[in-house]
C-alpha positions in Angstrom: 106.5 -208.7 -39.4 110.7 -208.6 -37.6 110.3 -205.6 -34.8 113.8 -205.5 -33.2 113.6 -204.6 -28.9 116.9 -201.6 -29.9 115.3 -199.8 -33.1 112.1 -199.8 -31.4 113.8 -198.4 -27.6 115.6 -196.0 -29.7 111.6 -194.2 -29.8 110.7 -195.0 -26.4 113.5 -195.3 -23.8 112.1 -198.9 -22.4 114.3 -201.3 -19.4 111.5 -203.8 -19.2 112.3 -207.7 -20.3 111.2 -208.6 -23.9 109.2 -210.9 -22.9 107.3 -208.4 -20.1 106.7 -205.9 -23.1 106.2 -208.6 -25.9 102.7 -209.6 -23.5 102.3 -205.9 -23.5 102.1 -206.1 -27.5 100.1 -209.0 -27.2 97.6 -207.4 -25.1 97.2 -204.0 -27.8 96.1 -206.7 -30.4 99.9 -206.6 -32.0 99.9 -210.4 -31.0 103.6 -211.9 -30.3 103.7 -215.3 -31.9 107.5 -215.4 -31.2 110.8 -213.4 -29.6 114.0 -214.9 -31.1 117.5 -214.0 -30.2 120.0 -211.7 -32.7 123.4 -211.5 -32.6 125.4 -208.6 -35.1 128.1 -211.3 -35.6 127.0 -214.9 -35.0 128.9 -216.7 -30.8 129.1 -213.3 -30.0 133.1 -213.5 -30.3 132.4 -216.0 -27.3 136.3 -217.8 -26.6 137.5 -215.1 -29.0 140.9 -213.4 -27.1 143.3 -211.0 -28.3 146.7 -212.5 -27.8 150.2 -211.1 -28.4 152.5 -212.7 -30.8 155.5 -213.8 -28.9 157.7 -215.5 -31.5 157.0 -216.7 -35.4 159.4 -219.4 -36.9 159.3 -221.3 -40.3 157.4 -225.1 -39.6 160.0 -228.3 -39.9 157.6 -229.4 -41.6 155.6 -228.2 -43.3 156.8 -224.6 -46.0 153.5 -222.9 -45.7 152.7 -223.2 -41.8 154.0 -220.8 -39.3 155.4 -222.3 -35.2 154.2 -219.0 -33.1 154.1 -218.6 -29.4 150.8 -215.9 -28.5 150.1 -214.5 -24.8 146.7 -214.8 -24.0 147.1 -213.6 -20.7 147.0 -216.4 -19.0 150.2 -217.3 -17.7 152.2 -220.0 -19.9 152.8 -218.7 -23.8 150.3 -220.7 -26.3 152.3 -223.2 -29.3 149.7 -222.4 -32.7 150.0 -223.6 -35.6 149.4 -220.5 -38.4 149.0 -220.0 -42.3 148.5 -217.0 -42.8 151.3 -215.5 -44.5 151.0 -211.7 -42.9 151.6 -213.1 -39.4 154.8 -212.0 -36.8 156.0 -211.9 -33.5 154.8 -208.8 -31.7 151.2 -208.4 -33.8 148.4 -208.3 -31.8 145.7 -210.8 -33.4 141.9 -212.5 -31.9 142.9 -215.8 -31.1 140.4 -218.7 -30.9 141.2 -220.9 -27.5 140.4 -224.7 -27.7 136.8 -225.3 -27.4 135.7 -221.6 -29.2 132.7 -222.8 -31.8 133.4 -220.8 -35.2 130.4 -220.2 -37.6 131.1 -220.2 -41.2 129.4 -217.6 -43.9 126.8 -220.7 -44.5 125.7 -221.4 -40.9 128.2 -224.1 -40.7 129.8 -224.5 -36.6 132.6 -226.8 -36.1 134.3 -226.2 -32.4 138.5 -225.5 -32.3 140.1 -228.9 -30.9 143.9 -229.1 -29.4 145.5 -231.4 -32.0 148.9 -231.7 -34.9 149.8 -230.1 -37.8 152.2 -231.8 -39.6 154.0 -232.9 -35.9 153.7 -229.9 -34.1 150.6 -229.4 -31.2 148.3 -226.0 -31.9 146.7 -224.5 -29.0 144.2 -222.5 -30.4 143.6 -220.7 -34.0 144.6 -216.7 -34.4 141.5 -216.3 -36.9 140.8 -214.2 -39.5 138.1 -211.7 -40.5 135.5 -213.5 -42.8 136.5 -216.4 -39.9 134.5 -214.3 -37.2 132.9 -213.0 -39.0 133.6 -209.4 -38.6 134.1 -209.0 -42.5 134.9 -211.0 -45.9 138.3 -210.8 -46.4 140.5 -214.1 -46.1 144.0 -213.0 -46.9 144.9 -212.9 -44.0 144.8 -213.5 -40.1 143.4 -209.8 -38.6 145.6 -207.7 -36.5 144.5 -205.5 -34.0 145.7 -202.4 -32.4 148.8 -202.4 -30.8 147.5 -201.0 -26.9 145.1 -203.9 -26.9 146.0 -206.2 -23.5 146.3 -209.9 -24.2 143.8 -211.5 -23.1 141.0 -209.4 -23.6 137.7 -210.4 -25.1 137.4 -209.7 -28.6 133.8 -208.8 -27.9 134.3 -206.1 -25.2 137.2 -204.7 -29.4 134.5 -204.7 -31.3 130.9 -203.4 -31.6 128.9 -206.6 -30.8 125.3 -206.1 -30.9 123.0 -208.9 -29.1 118.9 -207.5 -29.6 115.4 -209.4 -28.4 113.5 -209.6 -32.1 109.8 -210.0 -31.8 107.8 -212.1 -34.8 104.8 -209.7 -34.7 101.7 -211.2 -36.4 99.4 -208.2 -37.9 96.0 -207.7 -39.1 95.1 -206.7 -41.8 93.4 -203.6 -40.0 96.9 -202.9 -38.8 98.5 -200.5 -40.7 99.5 -198.3 -38.5 101.6 -200.6 -37.0 103.8 -201.8 -39.6 107.0 -199.8 -38.3 109.1 -199.2 -35.2 107.6 -196.3 -35.0 104.0 -197.7 -35.6 104.3 -200.1 -32.6 105.8 -197.7 -30.2 103.6 -195.7 -30.4 101.0 -198.2 -28.9 103.6 -199.6 -26.8 103.1 -195.8 -25.0 99.3 -196.0 -24.7 100.2 -199.2 -23.5 101.8 -198.1 -21.0 100.1 -194.9 -19.6 97.3 -196.9 -18.7 99.9 -199.1 -16.1 100.4 -195.0 -15.3 103.8 -195.7 -16.6 104.8 -191.7 -18.8 107.4 -192.2 -21.4 108.2 -189.3 -24.3 107.6 -190.3 -28.0 110.8 -189.7 -29.9 110.4 -189.1 -33.0 113.8 -188.4 -35.2 113.8 -185.1 -36.2 114.4 -183.5 -39.3 114.4 -179.8 -38.7 118.0 -179.9 -39.8 116.5 -180.2 -43.3 118.5 -177.6 -45.8 119.1 -178.2 -49.4 122.3 -177.7 -50.0 122.2 -175.8 -54.0 119.9 -176.1 -56.8 122.0 -177.3 -59.1 120.0 -180.9 -60.2 116.2 -180.1 -60.6 114.2 -183.2 -61.5 110.6 -182.1 -63.3 107.4 -184.5 -61.9 104.1 -184.4 -63.4 101.6 -187.3 -62.5 98.8 -187.6 -65.6 96.9 -189.7 -62.9 95.9 -188.1 -59.3 93.8 -190.6 -58.1 96.3 -193.4 -58.2 99.0 -191.3 -57.3 96.9 -188.6 -54.8 100.7 -187.6 -53.0 104.1 -187.6 -54.8 107.1 -186.5 -53.3 110.9 -186.2 -54.3 114.3 -184.3 -53.7 117.7 -184.6 -55.9 120.9 -185.6 -53.9 124.3 -185.4 -55.8 128.0 -186.1 -55.0 127.5 -189.2 -53.3 129.7 -192.1 -53.0 127.3 -195.8 -53.0 129.2 -198.5 -50.6 129.1 -200.7 -47.9 127.4 -198.9 -45.2 127.8 -198.4 -41.4 127.4 -202.2 -39.0 125.3 -199.7 -36.9 122.8 -199.8 -40.2 123.9 -203.2 -41.2 122.9 -204.5 -37.8 119.6 -202.9 -37.5 118.9 -204.2 -41.4 119.6 -208.3 -40.3 118.0 -207.9 -36.7 114.8 -207.9 -39.2 115.5 -210.6 -41.6 117.1 -208.1 -44.3 120.3 -208.4 -45.6 122.5 -204.9 -46.6 123.0 -203.8 -49.6 124.7 -200.6 -49.9 124.7 -197.4 -47.8 121.2 -196.1 -49.9 119.3 -198.5 -50.9 119.5 -199.4 -47.4 118.6 -195.9 -46.3 114.9 -196.3 -47.9 114.6 -200.1 -46.4 115.3 -198.8 -43.2 112.9 -195.6 -43.5 110.6 -198.0 -44.7 110.7 -200.4 -41.6 111.5 -197.5 -38.9 108.4 -194.8 -39.9 106.4 -197.3 -42.9 106.4 -194.8 -46.0 108.7 -196.8 -48.5 111.0 -194.8 -50.7 112.2 -195.5 -54.2 116.2 -194.1 -55.2 116.7 -193.7 -59.1 120.0 -194.0 -60.7 119.5 -189.5 -61.9 121.9 -189.8 -64.8 119.7 -193.1 -65.9 116.6 -190.6 -65.8 115.9 -189.5 -69.6 114.8 -185.6 -70.4 115.1 -184.7 -66.9 111.6 -185.6 -65.7 109.3 -187.6 -64.0 105.8 -188.9 -65.2 103.8 -190.9 -62.9 100.8 -192.6 -65.5 99.9 -196.0 -67.3 101.6 -197.9 -70.0 99.6 -199.1 -73.0 98.6 -202.7 -72.4 101.7 -205.0 -73.5 104.2 -202.9 -73.1 107.1 -204.7 -71.9 108.9 -204.3 -68.4 112.4 -206.4 -67.8 112.1 -205.2 -63.4 114.8 -205.8 -60.7 114.8 -209.3 -60.7 116.3 -209.6 -64.5 112.2 -211.0 -65.3 110.0 -209.0 -68.7 106.7 -208.7 -67.8 104.0 -207.6 -69.2 102.1 -204.7 -68.4 98.2 -204.0 -67.9 96.6 -200.7 -69.0 95.8 -199.6 -65.2 99.2 -200.4 -64.0 100.4 -197.0 -62.7 104.0 -197.1 -63.6 107.3 -194.5 -62.6 108.8 -193.0 -65.8 111.2 -190.5 -68.1 110.1 -189.2 -71.4 111.6 -192.4 -72.3 110.7 -195.3 -71.1 109.1 -196.8 -67.8 111.2 -197.3 -64.7 109.2 -198.9 -62.4 105.8 -200.7 -61.0 104.7 -197.7 -58.9 104.5 -198.7 -55.3 105.5 -202.5 -56.1 109.1 -203.2 -57.9 111.7 -201.1 -59.5 113.0 -201.6 -62.8 116.6 -203.7 -63.6 117.3 -200.2 -65.0 116.6 -197.9 -63.3 118.5 -198.9 -59.9 120.9 -197.8 -57.0 124.7 -198.8 -58.1 128.3 -198.7 -56.7 128.7 -196.1 -59.9 126.0 -193.9 -59.1 126.7 -190.8 -57.9 123.3 -188.9 -57.4 119.8 -190.2 -56.8 116.5 -189.0 -57.4 114.7 -189.7 -53.8 110.7 -190.9 -54.3 107.9 -190.7 -51.1 104.4 -191.2 -52.3 101.0 -191.9 -51.4 99.3 -194.3 -53.9 96.2 -196.1 -54.0 95.8 -198.9 -51.7 93.3 -200.4 -54.1 95.5 -199.9 -57.9 98.7 -201.3 -56.0 96.8 -204.3 -54.8 96.1 -205.5 -58.4 99.2 -204.3 -59.8 101.3 -206.8 -57.5 98.8 -209.4 -57.7 98.6 -209.1 -62.1 101.9 -210.0 -61.5 102.9 -212.6 -58.5 104.8 -209.7 -56.6 105.1 -209.0 -53.0 107.2 -206.7 -51.2 107.5 -204.4 -48.7 106.8 -201.4 -50.4 103.5 -203.3 -52.1 103.1 -204.7 -48.1 102.3 -201.4 -47.0 100.5 -199.0 -50.1 97.8 -202.3 -50.9 96.7 -201.9 -46.5 97.3 -197.9 -46.5 99.8 -196.4 -45.4 99.8 -192.2 -43.8 99.4 -189.5 -46.8 100.8 -186.9 -44.4 103.9 -188.7 -43.7 104.9 -188.4 -47.1 106.9 -185.4 -47.1 108.9 -185.9 -43.7 109.7 -189.2 -44.6 111.8 -187.9 -47.2 113.4 -185.1 -45.6 114.6 -188.3 -42.8 116.1 -190.0 -45.6 117.2 -187.3 -48.0 119.1 -186.6 -44.4 120.6 -190.2 -44.0 122.3 -190.5 -47.8 123.4 -187.4 -47.0 125.0 -188.0 -43.2 126.3 -191.9 -44.6 126.2 -191.1 -48.5 127.9 -187.7 -48.6 126.6 -185.6 -51.4 124.6 -182.4 -51.2 120.8 -181.9 -51.6 120.7 -180.4 -54.1 117.2 -179.3 -55.6 113.7 -178.1 -54.2 111.4 -180.6 -52.1 108.7 -181.8 -55.3 105.6 -182.3 -53.6 102.4 -182.8 -56.3 98.8 -182.8 -53.0 95.8 -181.7 -55.3 93.4 -182.7 -53.4 94.1 -183.7 -49.2 91.8 -185.2 -47.4 89.5 -184.2 -45.2 89.9 -185.3 -41.3 87.7 -188.0 -40.4 84.7 -186.7 -37.7 83.2 -189.2 -35.6 80.1 -188.4 -33.3 81.7 -190.8 -29.6 78.1 -191.3 -27.2 79.2 -192.4 -23.3 76.4 -194.5 -23.8 77.5 -196.7 -27.2 80.5 -197.1 -25.0 78.9 -198.9 -22.1 76.2 -200.6 -23.9 78.9 -202.6 -26.5 82.0 -202.8 -23.3 79.3 -204.4 -21.1 80.9 -202.0 -18.8 81.2 -198.4 -17.8 85.3 -197.8 -17.6 85.4 -194.2 -16.8 85.3 -190.7 -18.4 89.0 -189.2 -17.8 90.6 -192.7 -18.7 87.8 -192.5 -22.2 89.7 -189.8 -22.5 93.3 -190.6 -21.7 93.2 -193.2 -23.9 91.9 -191.3 -27.2 94.6 -189.2 -26.6 97.3 -191.2 -25.8 95.8 -192.2 -29.5 96.4 -189.5 -30.7 92.6 -189.2 -31.8 92.0 -185.3 -30.8 89.3 -184.1 -28.9 87.2 -181.3 -30.8 84.1 -180.6 -27.7 82.6 -182.8 -24.6 79.2 -182.8 -24.2 77.1 -185.2 -21.4 76.0 -187.9 -24.3 79.7 -188.0 -25.4 82.7 -187.0 -27.6 83.7 -185.0 -30.7 87.0 -186.7 -32.2 89.8 -186.1 -34.7 90.9 -188.8 -35.7 94.4 -188.5 -37.3 95.2 -189.8 -40.8 97.2 -192.6 -39.9 94.0 -195.2 -38.4 92.6 -195.4 -42.0 90.7 -198.7 -40.9 89.0 -196.3 -38.1 86.2 -194.6 -39.9 83.3 -195.8 -37.1 81.6 -194.9 -33.8 82.3 -198.6 -33.1 86.2 -198.8 -34.7 86.8 -196.3 -31.7 84.8 -198.2 -29.5 87.5 -201.5 -30.3 90.7 -199.2 -30.1 90.2 -198.2 -26.4 89.4 -201.4 -24.9 92.8 -202.8 -26.8 93.8 -199.9 -24.7 92.2 -200.1 -21.9 92.5 -204.4 -22.0 90.1 -207.3 -22.7 92.0 -208.2 -19.5 90.5 -205.4 -17.7 86.8 -206.1 -18.3 84.6 -208.4 -15.7 82.7 -211.1 -16.1 79.9 -211.9 -15.0 79.2 -215.3 -13.1 75.7 -215.4 -14.9 75.4 -215.9 -18.5 72.4 -214.7 -20.3 71.7 -215.6 -23.8 68.8 -215.5 -25.8 67.8 -218.8 -28.1 67.1 -218.2 -31.1 64.1 -220.4 -33.0 65.1 -222.2 -35.5 63.3 -225.5 -37.6 65.8 -227.8 -36.9 65.1 -228.7 -40.7 67.5 -226.5 -41.2 70.3 -226.8 -43.2 72.9 -226.7 -40.7 71.3 -229.8 -38.6 70.8 -232.4 -41.6 74.1 -231.6 -42.5 75.1 -233.0 -38.6 72.7 -235.5 -38.6 74.7 -236.7 -41.8 77.5 -236.0 -41.0 77.0 -238.3 -37.1 75.8 -240.9 -39.7 78.4 -241.5 -41.8 80.4 -241.6 -38.4 79.4 -243.8 -37.5 79.9 -246.0 -39.9 83.4 -245.4 -40.3 83.1 -241.9 -42.3 86.0 -239.5 -42.3 84.7 -236.0 -43.5 87.7 -234.0 -45.6 87.8 -230.5 -46.5 89.4 -230.3 -50.1 90.0 -226.6 -51.9 87.2 -225.4 -54.1 90.4 -224.4 -56.5 91.3 -227.1 -58.7 93.6 -227.3 -62.1 91.6 -226.8 -65.2 92.0 -230.9 -66.6 90.8 -231.7 -63.4 86.4 -231.5 -65.1 84.2 -233.4 -66.7 84.9 -233.1 -70.3 80.5 -232.6 -70.8 81.1 -229.6 -68.2 84.2 -227.6 -69.9 82.3 -225.1 -70.8 81.0 -224.8 -67.1 84.2 -223.4 -65.3 85.3 -220.6 -64.1 88.9 -219.7 -63.9 90.5 -217.3 -61.4 91.7 -213.7 -62.6 94.7 -213.7 -60.7 95.4 -217.3 -60.2 97.5 -218.4 -57.6 99.8 -221.6 -59.7 98.7 -222.6 -63.0 97.0 -226.6 -60.7 94.7 -224.6 -58.7 93.3 -221.7 -61.4 89.5 -222.6 -61.8 86.6 -223.6 -59.4 85.8 -227.1 -59.7 82.9 -228.0 -61.3 82.7 -230.9 -59.6 83.5 -232.5 -56.1 85.3 -235.2 -57.5 88.2 -234.5 -58.7 89.1 -232.8 -55.0 87.9 -235.8 -53.3 90.5 -238.1 -56.1 93.6 -235.9 -55.3 93.0 -237.0 -51.6 92.3 -240.2 -52.1 95.7 -240.5 -54.1 97.3 -239.1 -51.1 96.5 -241.4 -48.7 96.8 -244.1 -51.2 100.8 -242.5 -52.1 101.2 -243.0 -48.1 100.0 -247.1 -48.1 96.7 -245.8 -47.1 93.7 -247.7 -49.4 91.1 -248.3 -47.2 89.3 -245.4 -47.8 85.5 -244.3 -45.9 85.2 -239.9 -46.6 82.6 -238.0 -47.2 82.7 -233.6 -47.8 79.8 -230.7 -48.0 81.1 -228.9 -49.8 80.4 -226.2 -53.2 81.0 -226.4 -57.1 80.4 -223.7 -59.1 78.9 -222.9 -62.5 78.8 -220.1 -65.0 75.7 -221.1 -66.9 74.5 -218.6 -69.9 76.7 -216.3 -68.4 75.1 -216.4 -64.9 77.6 -217.4 -62.5 75.8 -220.2 -59.7 77.1 -222.5 -57.1 75.6 -225.4 -56.0 75.8 -227.3 -52.1 76.7 -231.3 -53.1 78.0 -233.8 -50.4 80.4 -236.2 -51.8 81.2 -240.3 -50.3 83.8 -242.0 -51.8 84.9 -245.6 -50.2 88.1 -247.4 -51.8 89.6 -250.3 -50.8 88.6 -253.2 -47.9 85.0 -251.7 -46.2 86.8 -254.1 -43.2 90.1 -254.9 -42.0 91.6 -258.2 -41.9 91.7 -259.9 -38.8 92.7 -263.3 -38.3 89.1 -264.9 -37.8 87.8 -263.4 -40.7 89.5 -262.1 -44.3 88.6 -257.8 -45.0 85.8 -257.5 -47.0 86.9 -255.3 -50.2 84.3 -252.6 -50.9 81.4 -253.0 -53.9 78.9 -250.8 -55.6 76.2 -252.6 -53.5 77.7 -251.2 -50.3 78.1 -247.5 -51.3 74.0 -248.3 -52.7 73.0 -249.5 -49.3 75.2 -246.3 -47.4 73.0 -244.4 -49.8 69.9 -245.5 -49.0 70.1 -244.7 -45.2 70.6 -241.9 -45.8 67.7 -241.4 -47.8 66.0 -243.3 -44.8 67.6 -241.5 -42.3 65.9 -238.2 -44.0 62.8 -239.2 -44.5 63.1 -239.6 -47.8 60.1 -242.5 -49.8 59.7 -243.6 -52.7 62.9 -242.6 -54.6 62.8 -243.8 -58.2 66.6 -245.4 -59.7 66.9 -245.3 -63.3 71.0 -245.9 -64.9 73.1 -242.8 -64.5 74.5 -241.7 -67.6 77.3 -238.8 -67.0 80.8 -240.1 -68.1 82.7 -240.2 -64.9 80.6 -243.3 -63.7 81.9 -246.9 -65.3 78.8 -247.5 -63.5 76.0 -245.8 -61.4 72.6 -245.5 -60.5 70.7 -241.8 -60.4 68.4 -241.6 -57.6 65.7 -239.7 -58.7 61.4 -237.8 -56.8 59.4 -235.3 -58.3 60.9 -234.7 -60.9 64.4 -234.0 -59.7 67.3 -235.6 -59.2 69.1 -236.6 -55.9 72.3 -238.5 -56.1 73.9 -240.3 -58.9 76.8 -242.9 -57.0 78.8 -245.4 -59.4 82.0 -246.8 -60.2 84.7 -244.2 -60.9 85.9 -244.9 -64.5 89.5 -245.5 -65.5 89.8 -242.2 -67.4 89.1 -240.2 -64.9 91.6 -242.9 -61.9 94.2 -242.3 -65.0 94.3 -238.8 -64.6 96.1 -239.2 -60.9 97.4 -242.8 -60.7 95.4 -244.4 -58.6 95.5 -248.0 -59.5 92.1 -249.4 -57.0 88.5 -249.2 -57.6 86.7 -245.9 -55.8 83.2 -246.1 -56.1 81.9 -242.8 -55.3 78.1 -240.7 -54.7 77.4 -237.2 -55.5 74.3 -235.9 -53.8 72.6 -232.2 -54.8 72.4 -231.3 -51.3 70.2 -228.1 -52.3 68.0 -230.6 -54.2 67.5 -233.1 -51.1 67.0 -229.4 -48.1 64.5 -228.8 -50.6 62.5 -232.0 -50.0 63.6 -232.5 -46.4 61.0 -231.1 -44.3 58.1 -231.8 -46.8 57.7 -235.8 -46.2 55.2 -236.0 -43.7 55.8 -239.0 -40.7 54.5 -242.6 -41.7 54.3 -244.8 -38.2 51.5 -247.8 -38.1 51.6 -250.3 -35.1 54.0 -253.6 -35.1 51.8 -255.9 -36.6 50.4 -258.8 -34.3 50.4 -261.7 -36.9 52.9 -263.7 -38.1 54.6 -262.6 -41.8 54.9 -266.2 -44.4 58.0 -267.1 -46.7 57.4 -268.8 -49.3 59.9 -269.0 -51.9 60.3 -270.2 -55.9 63.3 -271.4 -58.1 62.4 -269.5 -61.6 63.8 -270.5 -64.4 64.5 -267.8 -66.9 66.2 -266.3 -70.4 69.3 -264.9 -69.1 67.7 -261.5 -70.5 65.2 -261.2 -68.3 65.7 -259.8 -65.1 65.1 -258.9 -61.1 63.8 -255.3 -62.0 61.0 -257.5 -64.1 60.5 -260.3 -61.4 60.1 -257.3 -58.5 57.8 -255.6 -61.0 55.5 -257.9 -61.6 55.0 -259.5 -57.9 54.1 -255.8 -56.7 50.9 -255.4 -59.5 49.9 -259.4 -59.3 49.8 -259.1 -55.0 49.5 -256.3 -53.9 47.7 -256.4 -50.8 49.8 -259.7 -48.5 52.9 -259.2 -50.1 55.1 -257.7 -48.1 59.0 -257.8 -49.4 59.8 -259.7 -52.7 63.8 -260.6 -52.0 67.0 -262.3 -54.6 69.1 -264.5 -52.6 70.6 -266.3 -55.1 71.3 -266.6 -59.1 72.2 -270.1 -60.3 73.9 -270.7 -64.4 75.7 -273.3 -65.7 75.7 -276.8 -65.4 72.3 -278.3 -66.2 70.5 -275.5 -66.7 69.2 -275.1 -71.0 71.4 -273.0 -73.1 70.0 -269.6 -72.9 68.8 -269.7 -68.4 69.2 -268.9 -65.4 68.0 -269.6 -61.8 66.1 -266.7 -59.7 66.1 -267.6 -56.0 63.4 -265.3 -54.8 61.7 -265.0 -51.1 58.7 -263.8 -51.3 56.8 -262.0 -47.8 53.5 -262.0 -47.2 51.5 -260.4 -44.3 47.6 -260.1 -42.6 48.0 -256.6 -40.6 44.0 -258.4 -39.0 44.6 -262.0 -38.6 46.5 -265.3 -39.4 46.5 -266.6 -43.1 46.3 -269.8 -44.0 47.7 -272.2 -46.0 44.5 -271.6 -48.2 45.3 -268.3 -49.0 49.3 -268.4 -48.9 49.0 -271.1 -52.1 46.2 -269.2 -53.5 48.6 -266.3 -54.1 51.1 -268.4 -54.5 49.8 -269.3 -57.5 49.0 -266.5 -59.1 51.9 -264.9 -58.7 53.2 -268.3 -60.4 51.1 -268.2 -62.9 52.0 -264.0 -64.0 55.5 -265.3 -64.2 54.9 -268.2 -67.0 53.0 -265.5 -69.1 55.2 -262.4 -68.8 58.3 -264.2 -68.3 58.2 -267.9 -69.7 59.0 -268.1 -66.8 59.4 -271.9 -65.0 59.9 -273.5 -61.7 62.8 -275.4 -60.8 
């Protein structure tokens, strides 16, 4: 939100520099994010002076140019070549001297330099009003008053305004500060704490009067819940034209483009007082009646941006007797606004239900200055005052007469909010005792009325403009921000309670896993939970949850898988030549199962490209299925999860993959991502993906007993077999047979070589398998080892028809 310092000082006479004022506003909770400089004319007419044209002759080498001599009050007159048709001797004109910078409408700047034009020297430039930024005319040079002295700076001739503009990062609860008056009110309270007393000047409406009653517009509000207060008045015989400079400068300073004097006044009062207004062309109101109501769903309505919109049945509309004219509190219609042909208006000032306005604005994708304020809650008691303020301004700058009584439909006035504030609560929350007189002073400066005072506390009435102050703690927050957080002493000793929590809390387990993955070279990512409707696995399409008011079609549903948002991050990096990736994310997916919405926690791990970088002495190693398998199993081991079974993964997302199970629950799926999913994001290299059901993992972590044994005192013995097997045989079969045959002394089975090709019978392959044996109580003898190996070989021959090579 932008606040003009000059505008602010209309309410509060303060001579501080902008930096000091910005610091105080920040201390008050209105954080100033930046201060920018504004000039009503860019450059401030620096280097532009009044010149007196002494002579004006035809250029000897150009029919359309004139050769002039101009006195600019510096002794020797300047020779200037000018192409304007209206230049003549004896005129007083604006002259841009050598070195002056001029600015075009598009912001482009150019410097005036000494030069030659068609062979004749030119030492400056006689300017038209559009070249100075003083208007739009380019028909000829500006002719100034004959009374001006040559050499007078034009910045003194014209009313050039300089301003400082605060950019305030306003929090959503501070709707009371969404105006210059609201900020001035806060600033006054802050100054009083520094013992600087300033009077808050409010615009007067005491001279508001009805000139005649020649134009009456009836108003009917059909839903007072959606429009608790509605005011209006008519103004006739006005002239719609360009606004005066002071009004245009105020709007330009805060980034608004002036339109015409009537619309500019409504915008001015909006940013002055915080009350949105709307002006309707009275001649376009059919039946001379305003109806505030909802319309049937599907009704077509074209707004000011020339977009035809389809109305929702809950959209509150401002209508005449035949048609809708405006989406209440959001956006006007294309055929009811003020134009240069308008001569009479109906001026609206209302209070609309914040929830209704917010839903309508989001529903139609509109965010206007009016909706911004209505949906946060404005002061319902400001409505009539703002209407009169705007009507007086319009009558002042657009002429015309106020031609009706003020319509004010206000059937149910809200009750004043009462809060009892206890001194003990103030001290306990703030941690320091603030003098009671200071508390009372702060409350009075914020217009919070003190009804009664007791030993224990204060009975208060909260003003209607503070819609966010409803509880005792809210009042204490107001006291503290005005008193100043920096004025609260801090103790040298910090006292804190220690919460007794389990080491198996979710966040702690996440830290353990995150640290392990980071140590292995993985980077944590955080992706959006909103994805495109296409970013779903085919077998989960029915589970997607769509947003009612999506920001865009690409962010319209909640994700049912962590895969696609992770692939977007991978695609983003690939497009920037970052192809070697190791990423992980802890996040949630969202599902609709049997009509019930559910959230599930996941750990997603992605690898793509090389797992090690290329080096002069070692080539880069590509990531593969077994690399990610090792990462997955190391995580299970770190979490103390043992005896986990694996089966082939049946999820269509994977070209090949494994599922990890324990106690009937799927803990994780991992594998190579299928080409169809990669093609959606134009990823051209393999991606390996692991998806942990984090909720299932958390259920098991902490339930597993820690098992430890002493380090063995006796040596291990390793023996190898080179087994000739059928092609259909698998290592899993060899592994299972070995453990079934020798359960006591066998410690490890490892496949260290596979061979197919020459010198082997057709349909055969060779597995080189090592077997590790050990007895915890004694050293094994050769006789024992040979007996076990013979037993293993016999079982391989029996069950797999194996042969020793």
